[in-house]
Coordinates of C-alpha atoms and ligand atoms in Angstrom, one line a residue:
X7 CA 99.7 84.0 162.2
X8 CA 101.4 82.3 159.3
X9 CA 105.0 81.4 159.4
X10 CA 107.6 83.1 157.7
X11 CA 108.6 79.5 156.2
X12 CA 104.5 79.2 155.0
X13 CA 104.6 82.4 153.5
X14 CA 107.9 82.5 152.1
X15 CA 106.7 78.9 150.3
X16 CA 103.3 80.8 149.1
X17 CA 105.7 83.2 147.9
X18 CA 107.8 81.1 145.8
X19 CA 104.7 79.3 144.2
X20 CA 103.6 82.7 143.3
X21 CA 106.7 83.2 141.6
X22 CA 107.2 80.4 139.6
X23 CA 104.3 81.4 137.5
X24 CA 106.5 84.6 136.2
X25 CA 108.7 84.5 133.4
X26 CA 112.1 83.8 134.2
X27 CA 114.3 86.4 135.3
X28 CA 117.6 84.8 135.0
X29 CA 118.9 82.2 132.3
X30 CA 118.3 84.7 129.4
X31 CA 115.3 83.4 127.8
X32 CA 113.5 86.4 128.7
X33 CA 114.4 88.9 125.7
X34 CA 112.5 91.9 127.4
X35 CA 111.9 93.6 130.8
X36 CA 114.8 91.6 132.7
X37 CA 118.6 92.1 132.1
X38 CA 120.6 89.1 133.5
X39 CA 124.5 89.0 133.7
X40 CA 124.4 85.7 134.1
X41 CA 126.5 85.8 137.2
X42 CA 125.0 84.6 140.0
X43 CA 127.3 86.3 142.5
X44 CA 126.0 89.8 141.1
X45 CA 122.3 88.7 142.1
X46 CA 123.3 87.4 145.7
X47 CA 125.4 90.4 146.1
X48 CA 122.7 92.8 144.7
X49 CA 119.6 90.8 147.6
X50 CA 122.4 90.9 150.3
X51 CA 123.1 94.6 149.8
X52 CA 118.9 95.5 149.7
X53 CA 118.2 94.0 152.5
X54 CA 121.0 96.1 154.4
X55 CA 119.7 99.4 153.3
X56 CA 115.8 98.8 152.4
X57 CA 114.6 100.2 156.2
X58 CA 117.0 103.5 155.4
X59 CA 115.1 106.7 154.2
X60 CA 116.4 108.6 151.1
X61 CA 114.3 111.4 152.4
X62 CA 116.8 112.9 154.9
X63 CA 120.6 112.6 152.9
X64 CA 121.5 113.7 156.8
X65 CA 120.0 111.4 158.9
X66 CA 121.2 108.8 156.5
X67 CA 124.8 109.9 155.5
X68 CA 125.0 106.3 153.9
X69 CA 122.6 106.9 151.0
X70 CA 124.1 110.3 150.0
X71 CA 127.4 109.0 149.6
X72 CA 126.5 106.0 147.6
X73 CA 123.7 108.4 145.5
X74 CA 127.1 110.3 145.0
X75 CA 129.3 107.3 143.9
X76 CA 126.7 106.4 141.5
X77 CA 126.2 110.1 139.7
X78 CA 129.7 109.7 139.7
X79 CA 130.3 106.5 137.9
X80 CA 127.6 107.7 135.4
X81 CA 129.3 110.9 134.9
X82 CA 132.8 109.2 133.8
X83 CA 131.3 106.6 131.5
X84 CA 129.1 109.6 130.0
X85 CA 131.4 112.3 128.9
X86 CA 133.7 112.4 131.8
X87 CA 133.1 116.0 131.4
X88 CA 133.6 118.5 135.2
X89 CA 130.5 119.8 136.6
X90 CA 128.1 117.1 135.7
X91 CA 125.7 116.5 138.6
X92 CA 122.5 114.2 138.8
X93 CA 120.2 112.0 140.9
X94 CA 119.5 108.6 141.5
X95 CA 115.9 108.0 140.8
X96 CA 113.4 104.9 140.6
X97 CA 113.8 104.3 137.1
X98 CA 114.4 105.5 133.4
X99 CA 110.5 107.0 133.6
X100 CA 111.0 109.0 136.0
X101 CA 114.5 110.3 134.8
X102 CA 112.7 111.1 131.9
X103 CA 109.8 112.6 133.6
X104 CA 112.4 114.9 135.7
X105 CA 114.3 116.2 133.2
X106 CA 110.9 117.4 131.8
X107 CA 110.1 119.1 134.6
X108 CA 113.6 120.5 135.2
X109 CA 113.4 122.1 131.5
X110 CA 109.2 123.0 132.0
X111 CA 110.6 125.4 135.2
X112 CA 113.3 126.5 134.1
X113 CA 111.9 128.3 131.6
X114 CA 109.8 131.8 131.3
X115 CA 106.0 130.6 131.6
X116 CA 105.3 130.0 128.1
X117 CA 101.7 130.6 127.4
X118 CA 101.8 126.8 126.2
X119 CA 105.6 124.9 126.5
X120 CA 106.1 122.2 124.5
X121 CA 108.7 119.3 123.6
X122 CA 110.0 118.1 120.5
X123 CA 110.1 114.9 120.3
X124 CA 111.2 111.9 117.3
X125 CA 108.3 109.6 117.0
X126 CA 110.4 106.6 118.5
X127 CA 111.2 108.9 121.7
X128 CA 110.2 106.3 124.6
X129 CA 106.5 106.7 125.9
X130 CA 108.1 108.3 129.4
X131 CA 108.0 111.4 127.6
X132 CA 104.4 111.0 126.3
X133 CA 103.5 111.0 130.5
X134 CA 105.5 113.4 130.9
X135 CA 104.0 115.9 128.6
X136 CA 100.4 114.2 130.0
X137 CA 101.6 114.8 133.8
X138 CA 103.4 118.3 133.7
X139 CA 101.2 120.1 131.2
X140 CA 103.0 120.4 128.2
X141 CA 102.2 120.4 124.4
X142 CA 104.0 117.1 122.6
X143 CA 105.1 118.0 119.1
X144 CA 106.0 114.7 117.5
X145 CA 108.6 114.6 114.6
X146 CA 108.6 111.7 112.5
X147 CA 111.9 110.0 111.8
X148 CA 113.3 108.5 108.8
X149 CA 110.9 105.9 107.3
X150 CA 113.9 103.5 106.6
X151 CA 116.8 103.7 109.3
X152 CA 113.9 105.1 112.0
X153 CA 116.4 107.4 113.1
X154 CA 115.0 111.1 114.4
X155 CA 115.5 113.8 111.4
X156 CA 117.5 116.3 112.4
X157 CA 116.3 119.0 109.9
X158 CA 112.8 118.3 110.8
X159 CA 113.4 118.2 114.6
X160 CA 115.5 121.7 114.2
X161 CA 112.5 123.0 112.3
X162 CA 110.3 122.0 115.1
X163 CA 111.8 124.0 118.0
X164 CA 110.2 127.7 118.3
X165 CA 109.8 129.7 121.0
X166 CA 107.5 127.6 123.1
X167 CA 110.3 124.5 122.8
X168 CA 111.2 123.6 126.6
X169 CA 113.2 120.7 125.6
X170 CA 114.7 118.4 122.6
X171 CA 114.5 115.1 122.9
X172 CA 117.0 111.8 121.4
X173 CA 117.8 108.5 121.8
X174 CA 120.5 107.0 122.3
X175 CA 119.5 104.2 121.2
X176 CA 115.7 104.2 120.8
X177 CA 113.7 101.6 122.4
X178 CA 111.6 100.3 119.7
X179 CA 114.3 99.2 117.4
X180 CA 118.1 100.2 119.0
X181 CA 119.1 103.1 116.4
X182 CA 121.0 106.0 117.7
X183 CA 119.5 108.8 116.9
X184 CA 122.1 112.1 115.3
X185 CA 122.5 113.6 118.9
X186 CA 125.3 115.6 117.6
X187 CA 122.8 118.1 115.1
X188 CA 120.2 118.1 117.1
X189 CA 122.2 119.0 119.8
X190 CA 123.6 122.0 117.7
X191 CA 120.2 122.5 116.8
X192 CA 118.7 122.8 120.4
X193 CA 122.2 124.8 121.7
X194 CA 121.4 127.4 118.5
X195 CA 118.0 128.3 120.0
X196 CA 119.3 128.1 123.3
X197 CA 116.9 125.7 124.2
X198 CA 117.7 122.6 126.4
X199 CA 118.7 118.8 124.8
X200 CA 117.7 115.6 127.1
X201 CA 119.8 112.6 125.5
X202 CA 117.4 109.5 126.9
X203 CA 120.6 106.9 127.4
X204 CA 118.3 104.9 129.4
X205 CA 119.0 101.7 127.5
X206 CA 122.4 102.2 126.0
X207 CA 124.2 104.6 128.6
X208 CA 125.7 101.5 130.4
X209 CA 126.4 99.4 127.4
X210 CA 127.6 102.2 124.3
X211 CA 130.4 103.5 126.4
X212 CA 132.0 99.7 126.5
X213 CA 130.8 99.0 123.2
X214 CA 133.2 101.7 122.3
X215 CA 136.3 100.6 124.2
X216 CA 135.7 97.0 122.5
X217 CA 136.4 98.8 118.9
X218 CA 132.8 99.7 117.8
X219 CA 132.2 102.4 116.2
X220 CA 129.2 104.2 118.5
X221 CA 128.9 108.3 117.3
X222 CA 129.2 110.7 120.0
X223 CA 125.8 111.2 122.0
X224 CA 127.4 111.9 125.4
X225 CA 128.0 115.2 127.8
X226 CA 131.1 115.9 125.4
X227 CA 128.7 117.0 122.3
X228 CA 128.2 120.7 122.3
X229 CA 124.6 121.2 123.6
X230 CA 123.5 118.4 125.2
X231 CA 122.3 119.1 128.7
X232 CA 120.1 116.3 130.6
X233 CA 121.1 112.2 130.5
X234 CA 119.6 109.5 131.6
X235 CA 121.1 106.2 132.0
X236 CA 119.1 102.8 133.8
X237 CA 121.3 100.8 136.4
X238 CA 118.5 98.2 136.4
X239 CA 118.8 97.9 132.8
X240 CA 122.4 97.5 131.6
X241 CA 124.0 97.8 134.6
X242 CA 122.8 95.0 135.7
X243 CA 121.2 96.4 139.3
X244 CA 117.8 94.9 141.3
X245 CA 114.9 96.9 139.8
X246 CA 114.3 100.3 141.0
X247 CA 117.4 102.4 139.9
X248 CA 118.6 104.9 137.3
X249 CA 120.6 108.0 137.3
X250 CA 119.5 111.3 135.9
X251 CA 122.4 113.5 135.0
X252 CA 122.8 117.1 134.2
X253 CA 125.4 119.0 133.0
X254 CA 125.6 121.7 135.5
X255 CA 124.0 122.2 138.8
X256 CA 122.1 125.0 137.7
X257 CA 120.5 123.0 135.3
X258 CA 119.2 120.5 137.7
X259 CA 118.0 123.2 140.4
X260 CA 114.8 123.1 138.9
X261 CA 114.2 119.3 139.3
X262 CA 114.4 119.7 142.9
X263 CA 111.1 120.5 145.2
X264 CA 111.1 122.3 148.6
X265 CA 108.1 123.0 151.2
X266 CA 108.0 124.7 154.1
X267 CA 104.4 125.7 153.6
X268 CA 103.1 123.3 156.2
X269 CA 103.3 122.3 160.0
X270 CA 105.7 119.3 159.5
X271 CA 109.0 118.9 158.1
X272 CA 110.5 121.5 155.1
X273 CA 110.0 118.7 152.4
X274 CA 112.8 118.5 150.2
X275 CA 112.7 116.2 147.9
X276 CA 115.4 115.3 144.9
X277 CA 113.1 113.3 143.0
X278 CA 109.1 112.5 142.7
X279 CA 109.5 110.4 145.5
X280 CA 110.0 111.5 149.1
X281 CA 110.2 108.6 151.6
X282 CA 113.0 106.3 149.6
X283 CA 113.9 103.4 150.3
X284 CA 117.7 102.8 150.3
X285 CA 117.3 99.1 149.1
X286 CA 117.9 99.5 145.6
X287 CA 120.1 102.1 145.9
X288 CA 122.3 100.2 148.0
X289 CA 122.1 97.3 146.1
X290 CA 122.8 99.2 142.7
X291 CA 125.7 100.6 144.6
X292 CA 127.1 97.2 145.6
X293 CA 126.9 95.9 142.0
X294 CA 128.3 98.5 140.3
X295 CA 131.4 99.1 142.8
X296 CA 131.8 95.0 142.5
X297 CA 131.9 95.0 139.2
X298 CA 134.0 97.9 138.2
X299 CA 135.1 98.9 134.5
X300 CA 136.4 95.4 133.9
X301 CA 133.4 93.6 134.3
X302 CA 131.3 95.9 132.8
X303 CA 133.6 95.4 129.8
X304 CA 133.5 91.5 129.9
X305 CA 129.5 91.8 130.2
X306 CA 129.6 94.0 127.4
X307 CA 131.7 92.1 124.9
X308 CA 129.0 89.0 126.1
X309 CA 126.0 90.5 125.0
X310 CA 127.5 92.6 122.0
X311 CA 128.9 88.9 120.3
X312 CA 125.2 87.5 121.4
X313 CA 124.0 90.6 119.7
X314 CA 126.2 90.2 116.7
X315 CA 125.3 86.4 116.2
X316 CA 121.7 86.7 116.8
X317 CA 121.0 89.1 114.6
X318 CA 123.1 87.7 111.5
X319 CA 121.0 84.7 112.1
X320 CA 118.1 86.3 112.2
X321 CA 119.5 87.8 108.7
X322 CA 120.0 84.2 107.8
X323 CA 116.8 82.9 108.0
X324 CA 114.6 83.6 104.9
X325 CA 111.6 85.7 105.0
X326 CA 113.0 88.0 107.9
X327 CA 114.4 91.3 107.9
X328 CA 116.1 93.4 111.0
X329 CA 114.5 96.6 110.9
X330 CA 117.1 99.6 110.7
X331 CA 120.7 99.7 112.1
X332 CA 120.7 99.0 115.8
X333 CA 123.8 100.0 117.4
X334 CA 123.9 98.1 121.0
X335 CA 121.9 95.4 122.1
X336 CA 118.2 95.8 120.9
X337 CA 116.9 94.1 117.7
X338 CA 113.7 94.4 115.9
X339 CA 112.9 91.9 113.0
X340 CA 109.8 91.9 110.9
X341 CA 108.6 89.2 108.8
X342 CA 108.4 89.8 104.7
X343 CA 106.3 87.1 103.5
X344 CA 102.9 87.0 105.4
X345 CA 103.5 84.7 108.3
X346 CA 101.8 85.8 111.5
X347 CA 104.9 87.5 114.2
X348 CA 102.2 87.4 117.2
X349 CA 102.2 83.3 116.6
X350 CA 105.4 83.4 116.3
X351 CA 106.0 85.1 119.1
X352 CA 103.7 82.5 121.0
X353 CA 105.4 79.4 119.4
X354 CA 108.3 81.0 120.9
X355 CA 106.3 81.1 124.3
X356 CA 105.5 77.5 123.7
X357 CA 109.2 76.7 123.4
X358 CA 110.4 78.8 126.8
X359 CA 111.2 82.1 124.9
X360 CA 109.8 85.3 125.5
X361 CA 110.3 88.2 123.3
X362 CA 108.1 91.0 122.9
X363 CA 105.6 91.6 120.0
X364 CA 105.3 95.3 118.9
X365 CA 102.1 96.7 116.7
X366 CA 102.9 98.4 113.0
X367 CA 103.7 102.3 113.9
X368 CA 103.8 105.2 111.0
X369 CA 106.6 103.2 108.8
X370 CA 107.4 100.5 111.5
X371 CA 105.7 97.1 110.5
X372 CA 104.3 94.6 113.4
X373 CA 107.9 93.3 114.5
X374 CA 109.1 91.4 117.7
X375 CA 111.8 93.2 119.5
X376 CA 114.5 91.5 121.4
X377 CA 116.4 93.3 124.2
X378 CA 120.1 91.1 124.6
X379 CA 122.0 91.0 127.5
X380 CA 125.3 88.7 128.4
X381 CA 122.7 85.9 129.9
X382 CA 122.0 85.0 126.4
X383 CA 126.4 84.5 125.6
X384 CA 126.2 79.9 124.6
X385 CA 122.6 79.9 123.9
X386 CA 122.4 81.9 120.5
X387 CA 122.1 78.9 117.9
X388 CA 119.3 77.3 120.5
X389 CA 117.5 80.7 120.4
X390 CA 118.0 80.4 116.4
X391 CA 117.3 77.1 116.1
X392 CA 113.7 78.0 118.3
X393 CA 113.1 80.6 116.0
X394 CA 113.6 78.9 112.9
X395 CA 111.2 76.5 114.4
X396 CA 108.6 78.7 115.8
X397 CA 108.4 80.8 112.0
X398 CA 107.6 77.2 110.3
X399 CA 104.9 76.9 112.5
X400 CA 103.2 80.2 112.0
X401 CA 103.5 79.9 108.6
X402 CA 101.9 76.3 108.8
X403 CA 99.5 77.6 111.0
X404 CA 98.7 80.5 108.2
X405 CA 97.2 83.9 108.8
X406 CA 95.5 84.8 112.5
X407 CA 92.1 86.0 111.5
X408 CA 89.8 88.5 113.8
X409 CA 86.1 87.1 113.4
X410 CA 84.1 89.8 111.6
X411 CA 81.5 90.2 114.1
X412 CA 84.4 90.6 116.6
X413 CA 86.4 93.6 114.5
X414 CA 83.0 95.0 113.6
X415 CA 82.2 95.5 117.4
X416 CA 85.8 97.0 117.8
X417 CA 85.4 99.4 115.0
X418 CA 82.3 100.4 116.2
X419 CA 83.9 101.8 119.3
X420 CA 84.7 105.6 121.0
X421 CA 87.6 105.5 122.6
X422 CA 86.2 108.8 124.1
X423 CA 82.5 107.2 125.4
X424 CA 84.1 103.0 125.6
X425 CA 81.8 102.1 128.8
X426 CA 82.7 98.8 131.2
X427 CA 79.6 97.3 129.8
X428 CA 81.2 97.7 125.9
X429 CA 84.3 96.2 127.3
X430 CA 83.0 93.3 129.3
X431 CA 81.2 92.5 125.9
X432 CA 83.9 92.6 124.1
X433 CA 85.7 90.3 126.1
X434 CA 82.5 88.4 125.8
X435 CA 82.6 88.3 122.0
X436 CA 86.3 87.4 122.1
X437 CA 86.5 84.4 124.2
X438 CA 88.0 85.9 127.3
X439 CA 85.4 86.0 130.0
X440 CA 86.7 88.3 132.6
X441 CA 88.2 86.2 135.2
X442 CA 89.5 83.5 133.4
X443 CA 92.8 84.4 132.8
X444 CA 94.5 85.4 130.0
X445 CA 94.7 82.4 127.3
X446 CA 98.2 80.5 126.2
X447 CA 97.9 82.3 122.9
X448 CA 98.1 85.7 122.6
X449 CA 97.9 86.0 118.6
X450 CA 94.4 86.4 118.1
X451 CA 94.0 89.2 121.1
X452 CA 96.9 91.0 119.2
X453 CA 95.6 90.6 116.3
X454 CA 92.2 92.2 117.2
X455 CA 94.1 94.9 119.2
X456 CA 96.4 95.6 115.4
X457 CA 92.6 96.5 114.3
X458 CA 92.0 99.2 116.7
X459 CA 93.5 102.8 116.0
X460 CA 95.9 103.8 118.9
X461 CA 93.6 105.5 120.9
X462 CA 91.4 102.6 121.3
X463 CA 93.8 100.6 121.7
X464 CA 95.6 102.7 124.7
X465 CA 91.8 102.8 126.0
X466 CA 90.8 98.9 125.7
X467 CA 94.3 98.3 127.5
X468 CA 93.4 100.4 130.0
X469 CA 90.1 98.7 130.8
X470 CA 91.9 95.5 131.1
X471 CA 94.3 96.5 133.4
X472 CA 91.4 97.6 136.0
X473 CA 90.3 94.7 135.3
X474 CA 93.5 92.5 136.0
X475 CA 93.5 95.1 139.1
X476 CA 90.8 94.3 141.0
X477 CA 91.0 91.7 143.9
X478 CA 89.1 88.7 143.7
Ligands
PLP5 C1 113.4 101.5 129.6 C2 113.4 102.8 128.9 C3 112.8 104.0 129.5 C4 111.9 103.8 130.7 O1 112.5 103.2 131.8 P1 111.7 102.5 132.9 O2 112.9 102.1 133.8 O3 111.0 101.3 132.3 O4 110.8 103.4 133.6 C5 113.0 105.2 128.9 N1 113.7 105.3 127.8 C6 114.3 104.3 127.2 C7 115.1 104.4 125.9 C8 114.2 103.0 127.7 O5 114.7 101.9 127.1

């Protein structure tokens, strides 16, 4: 046996080679409050409830009531409106994916359902229409503000329409879509409206007490009948919890799954999941009830004056742009005079920073998105002053170029028919070996994946993660 100090220590050495987590120079995939008390509180509270199963509410009274404290917290910052009911699930996907379902079932069979969706609708709904069976019709949004067309998306619904899809705000680059006229659009054809608040549904509602001005997109627009809001996003929770909220029970029935067509227990099961472990829910549970209204407020007015500052200096510095009008705490800046963002984003990486490169997308150019939380409150002039720093460089260091014979094997490639032998050459041909790692700078990989069309793309990412998922 090994010790539980030995493996705890393996442990810790295993972590330190992540990013950080806490400290807020990780500007995607964590959300840190910068309060150290929310993280001890959030572990303490885990490891009280993690051997509790969310699979019987009655043999574990605990995690039904604090399921039901937390639908009800989301409910009052959304809308406040009576009759909202909802679930706590894993995470914004499979919110998303739920409320798919719950529209998909609810409705006649349709010889072939389908969802309308703006272009920038987070990829949950993309696996959901892959998962549940359902045609995806994609409406393009504004060119300019990125924000979903309202007209276009009304003209989109027809009698095979299950569900309307908006943001509120959009991944990609923090707009808001116009939740109000779609909604009327979706309530007209008596057709249901999922407003995906997974980002911005803990952070929007404060944002308008501190005096912004954030357009409706909650349970109170006409219309509107499915939202979901992350507590490991902006509510600052341990990983592993979000709320998906309906406005009626009727409306969620459908979400729900029952069998008694077997010899064991009658399965019923509130989410995808059955056995659930209590851990996050109790620990989301803790950190919401400690820190209450008012310091969701003071985290809020943190990250919003972060927000604010970095992006005017981002405004600032010459040759970048902040792509549309983001509302909350997401920014999105592009580059207008040829430097290379994916070596910038790595000079960043060299400096301690991450933020997240994202590929060119129907008017979208190649930008780097930064998701802002109150961890990075005192550190916005270092972050500009890293910036400032990292663009020199990648404009010293000129353009990233893919070798020809590289981009020419690339182009030459079926997504449909890609085999492991194509891939392993391509890593081959590209300097990674498989097993070596992935290198220091990603530039020139992104830069040769910018070459491929999406669906090569999708399917060259794919190989690598077998790849990266197969023990040594
Ligand atoms: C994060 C996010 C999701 C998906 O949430 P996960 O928790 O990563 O599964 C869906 N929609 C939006 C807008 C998001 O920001």
């Amino acid at each position: 046996m090994n010790s539980p100090e030995d493996v705890l220590a393996q442990l810790r050495q295993l972590r330190a080679g992540d990013l950080p987590t806490h400290g807020g120079r990780t500007l995607a995939y964590v959300y840190d409050s910068g309060l150290s008390e929310v993280d001890s509180l959030g572990a303490a509270a885990h490891a009280l409830a993690s051997s509790a199963n969310g699979l019987d509410p009655t043999a574990f009274p605990s995690l039904l009531r604090m399921e039901n404290d937390l639908v009800a917290e989301a409910s009052a910052l959304l809308g406040d409106v009576t009759g909202v009911v909802g679930s706590v699930t894993s995470g914004g996907t499979e919110s998303c994916l739920l409320a798919v379902l719950a529209a998909r079932d609810a409705h006649p069979p349709a010889a072939s359902p389908s969802i309308v969706l703006p272009t920038t609708a987070h990829a949950a709904f993309h696996k959901a229409a892959h998962l549940f069976g359902l045609r995806r019709i994609d409406v393009p949004v504004d060119p300019v503000t990125f924000r979903a067309d309202p007209a276009a998306m009304a003209a989109a619904i027809d009698d095979s329409t299950v569900l309307v899809v908006a943001s509120a705000p959009s991944y990609a680059h923090g707009v808001l879509d116009p939740v109000p006229e779609i909604a009327a659009a979706a309530l007209e054809r008596g057709v249901r409206m999922h407003v995906d608040a997974c980002i911005g549904g803990w952070v929007l509602p404060y944002f308008a007490r501190l005096g912004a001005d954030v357009p409706p997109f909650d349970f109170r627009v006409p219309g509107v009948t499915s939202i979901s809001v992350d507590l490991h996003k902006y509510a600052y929770c341990p990983k592993g919890t979000s709320v998906l909220l309906h406005a009626s029970a009727e409306l969620r029935r459908t979400h729900y799954f029952a069998s008694a067509g077997w010899p064991g227990y009658t399965m019923l099961n509130t989410t995808i999941q059955s056995t659930r472990s209590g851990g996050p829910l109790a620990a989301a549970w803790a950190v919401v009830r400690h820190l209450g209204p008012d310091g969701y407020l003071t985290l809020a007015s943190a990250a919003r004056e972060a927000t604010a500052r970095i992006r005017s200096g981002i405004a600032e510095l010459p040759g970048l742009r902040v792509l549309g009008d983001p509302v909350s705490t997401l920014i999105a800046f592009t580059g207008d005079d040829g430097f290379d963002l994916f070596t910038v984003a790595d000079e960043m990486k060299a400096r301690g920073w991450y933020v997240q490169p994202q590929f060119a997308f129907e008017s979208s150019p190649v930008n780097l998105h930064l998701t802002v939380t109150a961890a990075n409150h005192g550190s916005e002039k270092e972050f500009l002053t890293d910036l400032a720093a990292s663009v020199d460089a990648a404009r010293a260091a000129g353009p990233v170029t893919v070798d020809p014979a590289v981009a020419e094997f690339v182009a030459a490639l079926d997504p449909a028919t890609l085999t492991s032998e194509q891939f392993a050459g391509l890593l081959a041909a590209a300097g990674l070996a498989s097993g070596t790692g992935l290198p220091d700078r990603m530039a020139p990989i992104n830069a040769l994946l910018a070459t491929a069309p999406a669906p090569l793309r999708e399917r060259l990412l794919l190989e690598f993660l077998g790849a990266l998922y197969t023990p040594s």
